[in-house]
Amino acid sequence: MGTIEVSGKSYEVDEEGYLVDLSQWNEELAGEIAKAEKIEMSESHWEVVNFLREYYNEYQIAPAVRVLTKAIGKKLGPDKGSNQYLYELFPYGPAKQACKIAGLPKPTGCV
Amino acid sequence: MLHIVNKSPGERATLDSCLAHVRPGHSVLLIEDAVYAATKGHAAAAKIQAALATAKVFVLAADLEARARAGAVIDGVVQVDYKGFVELVTQNPRVQSWL
Amino acid sequence: MSEGAIKKFLFVNRKAPYGSVYALEGLEVVLISAAFDQDVGLAFLDDGVYQLAKGQNTKAIETKNFSPTYRALEGYDIEKLYVERESLEARGLTEDDLLVDVQVLGATEMAALMDEMDVMISF
């Protein structure tokens, strides 16, 4: 357990840096988590992060990478539904890094 | 296929669920509180009797002994020890535990 | 698991969703199993059919409502969902009360299906 401080407010995160209470999420906090992951958020990054949040709202889980890739391809176009595209945006794994920035728990089955 | 049941028929419907899915040639093993079902005079004994027409029914002796029911097993039901339990599991290509 | 061999798995769900942890644990194992490219099916029998009931609202019991996750299974290429007819009928439910598309099977057909499996895992 640890905390992240943003604009005088503190947010509880687990030992791997995932937000404990996802209802606390906001874009400013996402930006801070991204900074810690050494990721500069572009519009393409936000597109994936927002997609993940929508997916979570609908299904109550963070998708596995394979499922994310397929779903992104369907929603945002086939050029974006590839491992290469997602790993360029999130080099340490789209599921791990993007989920963390989106304030979601670590995907089930993602070790 | 081996079906394993461990819940008392006096408490849950697990045995009924199991028996509804037993096909000819299958084996049923009763362990823990499920062993009561295979004892004379029990309300569920008739169901075991009926199953014996097409399937094999085994009961774990250690669990019968612990419950003082080893002397009351209905005819046709085979008592097995732990070694027999393991053999049943290894001899059958599929095992379904009715938790 | 031996390399390249695809096995037929059936996850057998027989417990209601919130009274014990079986249903949720089972669902998590199913999601993880999807990573292994096996032939995976789910069977819902007895109180397990309640897992798929439409309209679950867990706010007041302060427990996570994991029922929407069953709708995610399709995206995981898990499309074989079997529900036992007798179990639905004994609980006053019909296929229309379920939140995903399923195949309804009688107990005899379910028994035959189980007999075709390589591995069965119960929750």
Tab-separated table of C-alpha atoms in Angstrom:
chain	number	residue	atom	x	y	z
A	1	MET	CA	0.000	0.000	0.000
A	2	GLY	CA	1.114	3.541	-0.758
A	3	THR	CA	-0.297	6.895	-1.727
A	4	ILE	CA	-0.022	9.323	-4.627
A	5	GLU	CA	-0.326	13.037	-3.926
A	6	VAL	CA	-1.986	15.211	-6.556
A	7	SER	CA	-2.982	18.849	-5.966
A	8	GLY	CA	-2.984	18.365	-2.211
A	9	LYS	CA	-5.198	15.297	-2.350
A	10	SER	CA	-3.870	11.835	-1.577
A	11	TYR	CA	-4.935	8.652	-3.320
A	12	GLU	CA	-4.399	5.168	-1.995
A	13	VAL	CA	-2.674	2.690	-4.337
A	14	ASP	CA	-1.713	-0.980	-3.879
A	15	GLU	CA	1.835	-2.327	-3.714
A	16	GLU	CA	2.066	-2.331	-7.522
A	17	GLY	CA	0.727	1.193	-7.902
A	18	TYR	CA	-2.863	0.388	-8.934
A	19	LEU	CA	-5.520	2.756	-7.611
A	20	VAL	CA	-7.477	1.117	-4.777
A	21	ASP	CA	-10.766	3.004	-5.186
A	22	LEU	CA	-11.482	3.484	-8.874
A	23	SER	CA	-14.270	5.970	-8.189
A	24	GLN	CA	-11.552	8.436	-7.110
A	25	TRP	CA	-10.035	8.494	-10.598
A	26	ASN	CA	-9.676	11.753	-12.505
A	27	GLU	CA	-7.603	12.928	-15.460
A	28	GLU	CA	-5.114	14.822	-13.365
A	29	LEU	CA	-4.406	11.726	-11.304
A	30	ALA	CA	-4.091	9.692	-14.503
A	31	GLY	CA	-1.493	12.170	-15.723
A	32	GLU	CA	0.523	11.712	-12.525
A	33	ILE	CA	0.422	7.923	-12.742
A	34	ALA	CA	1.514	8.200	-16.386
A	35	LYS	CA	4.426	10.429	-15.414
A	36	ALA	CA	5.568	7.822	-12.890
A	37	GLU	CA	5.397	5.265	-15.718
A	38	LYS	CA	7.462	7.635	-17.889
A	39	ILE	CA	4.641	8.031	-20.376
A	40	GLU	CA	3.730	11.352	-21.925
A	41	MET	CA	-0.002	11.246	-22.515
A	42	SER	CA	-1.026	12.024	-26.103
A	43	GLU	CA	-4.475	11.916	-27.630
A	44	SER	CA	-3.802	8.317	-28.692
A	45	HIS	CA	-2.952	7.392	-25.098
A	46	TRP	CA	-6.158	8.966	-23.819
A	47	GLU	CA	-8.132	7.127	-26.448
A	48	VAL	CA	-6.945	3.782	-25.079
A	49	VAL	CA	-7.329	4.828	-21.437
A	50	ASN	CA	-10.870	6.041	-22.033
A	51	PHE	CA	-11.666	2.879	-23.930
A	52	LEU	CA	-10.498	0.815	-20.970
A	53	ARG	CA	-12.654	2.798	-18.569
A	54	GLU	CA	-15.696	2.249	-20.780
A	55	TYR	CA	-14.903	-1.451	-21.041
A	56	TYR	CA	-14.629	-1.698	-17.277
A	57	ASN	CA	-17.912	0.140	-16.745
A	58	GLU	CA	-19.657	-2.263	-19.042
A	59	TYR	CA	-18.102	-5.580	-17.982
A	60	GLN	CA	-16.638	-4.930	-14.510
A	61	ILE	CA	-13.249	-6.362	-15.453
A	62	ALA	CA	-10.056	-5.108	-17.023
A	63	PRO	CA	-9.608	-7.025	-20.288
A	64	ALA	CA	-6.690	-9.328	-21.053
A	65	VAL	CA	-4.287	-7.870	-23.660
A	66	ARG	CA	-5.551	-10.121	-26.434
A	67	VAL	CA	-9.135	-9.124	-25.733
A	68	LEU	CA	-8.215	-5.449	-25.500
A	69	THR	CA	-6.404	-5.536	-28.828
A	70	LYS	CA	-9.365	-7.129	-30.556
A	71	ALA	CA	-11.905	-4.786	-28.977
A	72	ILE	CA	-9.845	-1.678	-29.801
A	73	GLY	CA	-9.554	-2.801	-33.405
A	74	LYS	CA	-13.311	-3.113	-33.586
A	75	LYS	CA	-13.996	0.255	-31.987
A	76	LEU	CA	-11.140	2.490	-33.168
A	77	GLY	CA	-10.137	0.854	-36.428
A	78	PRO	CA	-7.971	-2.124	-37.425
A	79	ASP	CA	-4.741	-0.080	-37.585
A	80	LYS	CA	-5.067	0.534	-33.842
A	81	GLY	CA	-6.083	-3.003	-32.978
A	82	SER	CA	-2.573	-4.402	-33.055
A	83	ASN	CA	-0.086	-5.361	-30.410
A	84	GLN	CA	2.507	-3.173	-32.067
A	85	TYR	CA	0.382	-0.033	-31.881
A	86	LEU	CA	-0.530	-0.600	-28.245
A	87	TYR	CA	3.000	-1.506	-27.162
A	88	GLU	CA	4.345	1.626	-28.844
A	89	LEU	CA	2.016	3.660	-26.661
A	90	PHE	CA	2.535	1.557	-23.527
A	91	PRO	CA	5.930	-0.157	-23.792
A	92	TYR	CA	5.605	-2.125	-20.546
A	93	GLY	CA	2.349	-3.713	-21.646
A	94	PRO	CA	-0.907	-2.046	-22.608
A	95	ALA	CA	-2.920	-4.012	-20.072
A	96	LYS	CA	-0.571	-3.279	-17.211
A	97	GLN	CA	0.350	0.334	-17.893
A	98	ALA	CA	-2.843	1.554	-19.509
A	99	CYS	CA	-5.002	-0.083	-16.844
A	100	LYS	CA	-2.939	1.513	-14.124
A	101	ILE	CA	-3.327	4.939	-15.710
A	102	ALA	CA	-7.060	4.291	-16.205
A	103	GLY	CA	-7.400	3.567	-12.496
A	104	LEU	CA	-8.487	-0.028	-13.060
A	105	PRO	CA	-7.349	-3.133	-11.216
A	106	LYS	CA	-4.709	-5.328	-12.815
A	107	PRO	CA	-6.315	-7.524	-15.500
A	108	THR	CA	-7.334	-11.006	-14.392
A	109	GLY	CA	-4.804	-13.546	-15.573
A	110	CYS	CA	-2.156	-10.894	-16.126
A	111	VAL	CA	0.806	-12.022	-14.036
B	1	MET	CA	-16.586	-41.380	-15.831
B	2	LEU	CA	-16.372	-41.097	-12.034
B	3	HIS	CA	-18.788	-38.927	-10.064
B	4	ILE	CA	-17.814	-37.957	-6.532
B	5	VAL	CA	-20.367	-36.756	-3.981
B	6	ASN	CA	-19.448	-35.533	-0.498
B	7	LYS	CA	-22.604	-33.854	0.828
B	8	SER	CA	-25.261	-35.494	2.983
B	9	PRO	CA	-28.505	-36.207	1.111
B	10	GLY	CA	-30.293	-35.123	4.285
B	11	GLU	CA	-28.957	-31.623	3.887
B	12	ARG	CA	-28.532	-30.939	0.176
B	13	ALA	CA	-29.743	-32.047	-3.228
B	14	THR	CA	-26.222	-32.723	-4.519
B	15	LEU	CA	-26.786	-36.486	-4.750
B	16	ASP	CA	-29.928	-35.964	-6.857
B	17	SER	CA	-28.060	-33.618	-9.207
B	18	CYS	CA	-25.317	-36.178	-9.565
B	19	LEU	CA	-27.622	-39.132	-10.171
B	20	ALA	CA	-29.488	-37.188	-12.867
B	21	HIS	CA	-26.223	-37.103	-14.838
B	22	VAL	CA	-24.998	-40.643	-14.322
B	23	ARG	CA	-24.990	-42.625	-17.543
B	24	PRO	CA	-24.778	-46.412	-17.917
B	25	GLY	CA	-21.324	-47.685	-17.055
B	26	HIS	CA	-20.396	-44.672	-14.940
B	27	SER	CA	-19.102	-44.960	-11.386
B	28	VAL	CA	-20.296	-43.029	-8.353
B	29	LEU	CA	-18.142	-42.638	-5.256
B	30	LEU	CA	-19.695	-41.451	-2.002
B	31	ILE	CA	-17.359	-39.858	0.536
B	32	GLU	CA	-17.652	-37.802	3.746
B	33	ASP	CA	-21.317	-37.086	4.644
B	34	ALA	CA	-22.554	-38.541	1.358
B	35	VAL	CA	-21.867	-42.069	2.653
B	36	TYR	CA	-25.146	-41.964	4.612
B	37	ALA	CA	-27.026	-42.279	1.320
B	38	ALA	CA	-25.775	-45.832	0.838
B	39	THR	CA	-26.981	-47.156	4.203
B	40	LYS	CA	-29.983	-49.368	4.849
B	41	GLY	CA	-33.129	-47.573	5.911
B	42	HIS	CA	-31.980	-44.138	4.733
B	43	ALA	CA	-34.574	-42.224	2.717
B	44	ALA	CA	-32.044	-41.841	-0.119
B	45	ALA	CA	-31.104	-45.533	-0.255
B	46	ALA	CA	-33.750	-46.272	-2.881
B	47	LYS	CA	-32.074	-43.815	-5.250
B	48	ILE	CA	-28.754	-45.591	-4.785
B	49	GLN	CA	-30.498	-48.903	-5.338
B	50	ALA	CA	-31.957	-47.579	-8.600
B	51	ALA	CA	-28.567	-46.267	-9.747
B	52	LEU	CA	-27.020	-49.692	-9.197
B	53	ALA	CA	-29.082	-51.031	-12.094
B	54	THR	CA	-26.809	-49.352	-14.639
B	55	ALA	CA	-23.891	-47.854	-12.699
B	56	LYS	CA	-21.355	-48.883	-10.093
B	57	VAL	CA	-21.541	-47.309	-6.643
B	58	PHE	CA	-18.591	-47.112	-4.279
B	59	VAL	CA	-18.355	-45.769	-0.764
B	60	LEU	CA	-15.279	-44.763	1.197
B	61	ALA	CA	-14.958	-47.211	4.111
B	62	ALA	CA	-13.050	-44.803	6.345
B	63	ASP	CA	-15.928	-42.329	6.263
B	64	LEU	CA	-18.481	-45.076	6.981
B	65	GLU	CA	-16.475	-46.337	9.937
B	66	ALA	CA	-16.070	-42.864	11.373
B	67	ARG	CA	-19.861	-42.469	11.266
B	68	ALA	CA	-20.653	-45.931	12.683
B	69	ARG	CA	-22.438	-46.952	9.443
B	70	ALA	CA	-20.005	-49.566	8.057
B	71	GLY	CA	-22.353	-52.389	9.030
B	72	ALA	CA	-25.363	-50.883	7.271
B	73	VAL	CA	-24.212	-50.582	3.670
B	74	ILE	CA	-26.846	-51.665	1.159
B	75	ASP	CA	-26.145	-54.675	-1.059
B	76	GLY	CA	-24.372	-53.991	-4.304
B	77	VAL	CA	-22.444	-50.978	-3.035
B	78	VAL	CA	-18.695	-51.572	-2.887
B	79	GLN	CA	-16.605	-50.299	0.009
B	80	VAL	CA	-13.173	-48.939	-0.926
B	81	ASP	CA	-10.183	-47.747	1.090
B	82	TYR	CA	-8.048	-44.720	0.176
B	83	LYS	CA	-6.021	-46.815	-2.242
B	84	GLY	CA	-9.261	-47.826	-3.942
B	85	PHE	CA	-10.281	-44.159	-4.091
B	86	VAL	CA	-7.049	-43.306	-5.921
B	87	GLU	CA	-7.501	-46.242	-8.292
B	88	LEU	CA	-10.999	-45.087	-9.192
B	89	VAL	CA	-9.690	-41.633	-9.995
B	90	THR	CA	-6.852	-42.942	-12.139
B	91	GLN	CA	-8.953	-45.581	-13.935
B	92	ASN	CA	-11.608	-43.136	-15.053
B	93	PRO	CA	-10.793	-40.728	-17.878
B	94	ARG	CA	-13.086	-38.072	-16.379
B	95	VAL	CA	-13.925	-37.082	-12.838
B	96	GLN	CA	-16.794	-34.836	-11.858
B	97	SER	CA	-16.880	-33.604	-8.260
B	98	TRP	CA	-20.374	-32.609	-7.232
B	99	LEU	CA	-19.343	-29.979	-4.679
C	1	MET	CA	-0.619	-29.331	-20.517
C	2	SER	CA	1.016	-31.073	-23.454
C	3	GLU	CA	2.039	-28.821	-26.316
C	4	GLY	CA	-0.415	-28.250	-29.095
C	5	ALA	CA	-3.093	-30.544	-27.719
C	6	ILE	CA	-6.397	-28.751	-27.420
C	7	LYS	CA	-8.577	-30.249	-24.739
C	8	LYS	CA	-12.265	-29.880	-24.123
C	9	PHE	CA	-12.880	-28.200	-20.778
C	10	LEU	CA	-16.219	-27.849	-19.081
C	11	PHE	CA	-16.550	-25.573	-16.081
C	12	VAL	CA	-19.540	-26.755	-14.079
C	13	ASN	CA	-21.218	-24.022	-12.018
C	14	ARG	CA	-23.720	-25.162	-9.414
C	15	LYS	CA	-23.735	-22.412	-6.786
C	16	ALA	CA	-25.695	-19.195	-6.403
C	17	PRO	CA	-23.612	-16.034	-6.875
C	18	TYR	CA	-23.316	-14.216	-3.527
C	19	GLY	CA	-23.832	-16.795	-0.767
C	20	SER	CA	-20.370	-18.250	-1.313
C	21	VAL	CA	-17.257	-17.370	-3.246
C	22	TYR	CA	-17.531	-20.296	-5.699
C	23	ALA	CA	-19.253	-18.427	-8.538
C	24	LEU	CA	-16.833	-15.512	-8.644
C	25	GLU	CA	-13.774	-17.743	-8.249
C	26	GLY	CA	-15.077	-19.963	-11.038
C	27	LEU	CA	-15.560	-17.002	-13.342
C	28	GLU	CA	-12.005	-15.805	-12.704
C	29	VAL	CA	-10.588	-19.224	-13.477
C	30	VAL	CA	-12.597	-19.285	-16.716
C	31	LEU	CA	-11.181	-15.900	-17.758
C	32	ILE	CA	-7.645	-17.062	-17.030
C	33	SER	CA	-8.220	-20.320	-18.905
C	34	ALA	CA	-8.982	-18.288	-22.034
C	35	ALA	CA	-5.276	-17.462	-22.283
C	36	PHE	CA	-4.429	-21.120	-22.887
C	37	ASP	CA	-6.344	-21.505	-26.165
C	38	GLN	CA	-8.338	-24.512	-25.070
C	39	ASP	CA	-11.863	-25.528	-26.035
C	40	VAL	CA	-13.767	-24.056	-23.090
C	41	GLY	CA	-17.440	-24.392	-22.227
C	42	LEU	CA	-19.467	-23.416	-19.172
C	43	ALA	CA	-22.368	-25.361	-17.727
C	44	PHE	CA	-24.873	-23.905	-15.278
C	45	LEU	CA	-26.840	-26.358	-13.151
C	46	ASP	CA	-28.890	-26.192	-9.958
C	47	ASP	CA	-28.430	-22.851	-8.145
C	48	GLY	CA	-25.669	-22.033	-10.652
C	49	VAL	CA	-28.351	-20.776	-13.044
C	50	TYR	CA	-28.898	-17.821	-10.686
C	51	GLN	CA	-25.442	-16.544	-11.691
C	52	LEU	CA	-26.900	-15.570	-15.062
C	53	ALA	CA	-30.070	-13.897	-13.781
C	54	LYS	CA	-30.767	-10.490	-15.328
C	55	GLY	CA	-31.103	-7.432	-13.127
C	56	GLN	CA	-28.707	-8.217	-10.272
C	57	ASN	CA	-28.161	-5.173	-8.060
C	58	THR	CA	-25.653	-5.617	-5.257
C	59	LYS	CA	-25.431	-2.020	-4.066
C	60	ALA	CA	-27.229	-2.626	-0.793
C	61	ILE	CA	-25.184	-5.727	0.110
C	62	GLU	CA	-21.969	-3.829	-0.697
C	63	THR	CA	-20.597	-6.630	-2.835
C	64	LYS	CA	-19.236	-6.386	-6.348
C	65	ASN	CA	-21.840	-7.254	-8.986
C	66	PHE	CA	-19.865	-9.517	-11.302
C	67	SER	CA	-22.808	-10.533	-13.477
C	68	PRO	CA	-21.886	-8.061	-16.297
C	69	THR	CA	-18.645	-10.015	-16.700
C	70	TYR	CA	-20.521	-12.997	-18.169
C	71	ARG	CA	-21.287	-10.733	-21.117
C	72	ALA	CA	-17.553	-10.204	-21.628
C	73	LEU	CA	-16.960	-13.933	-22.193
C	74	GLU	CA	-17.809	-13.631	-25.882
C	75	GLY	CA	-14.872	-11.236	-26.323
C	76	TYR	CA	-12.694	-13.911	-24.727
C	77	ASP	CA	-13.920	-16.375	-27.395
C	78	ILE	CA	-15.848	-18.325	-24.780
C	79	GLU	CA	-19.173	-18.817	-26.483
C	80	LYS	CA	-20.376	-22.185	-25.264
C	81	LEU	CA	-22.712	-21.557	-22.373
C	82	TYR	CA	-25.029	-24.399	-21.424
C	83	VAL	CA	-27.895	-24.118	-18.962
C	84	GLU	CA	-29.880	-27.049	-17.649
C	85	ARG	CA	-33.601	-26.850	-18.352
C	86	GLU	CA	-34.707	-28.693	-15.199
C	87	SER	CA	-32.671	-26.303	-13.044
C	88	LEU	CA	-34.338	-23.269	-14.650
C	89	GLU	CA	-37.813	-24.773	-14.302
C	90	ALA	CA	-37.332	-25.735	-10.665
C	91	ARG	CA	-36.548	-22.078	-9.916
C	92	GLY	CA	-39.307	-20.424	-11.905
C	93	LEU	CA	-36.860	-19.070	-14.500
C	94	THR	CA	-36.853	-19.134	-18.285
C	95	GLU	CA	-34.200	-18.344	-20.882
C	96	ASP	CA	-35.612	-14.790	-21.059
C	97	ASP	CA	-34.553	-14.169	-17.466
C	98	LEU	CA	-30.874	-14.696	-18.362
C	99	LEU	CA	-28.418	-11.949	-19.257
C	100	VAL	CA	-26.532	-13.823	-21.983
C	101	ASP	CA	-27.435	-16.090	-24.874
C	102	VAL	CA	-27.222	-19.701	-23.796
C	103	GLN	CA	-28.014	-23.149	-25.037
C	104	VAL	CA	-30.641	-24.817	-22.861
C	105	LEU	CA	-30.150	-28.565	-22.418
C	106	GLY	CA	-32.154	-31.222	-20.611
C	107	ALA	CA	-30.361	-33.216	-17.908
C	108	THR	CA	-29.940	-36.176	-20.256
C	109	GLU	CA	-28.306	-34.002	-22.910
C	110	MET	CA	-26.157	-32.365	-20.254
C	111	ALA	CA	-24.982	-35.784	-19.076
C	112	ALA	CA	-24.081	-36.681	-22.670
C	113	LEU	CA	-22.201	-33.407	-23.061
C	114	MET	CA	-20.195	-34.080	-19.898
C	115	ASP	CA	-19.285	-37.476	-21.278
C	116	GLU	CA	-17.598	-35.800	-24.270
C	117	MET	CA	-15.270	-33.676	-22.159
C	118	ASP	CA	-11.591	-34.167	-21.481
C	119	VAL	CA	-11.608	-32.209	-18.247
C	120	MET	CA	-14.365	-31.043	-15.935
C	121	ILE	CA	-13.803	-28.442	-13.262
C	122	SER	CA	-16.499	-27.827	-10.663
C	123	PHE	CA	-17.386	-24.690	-8.773
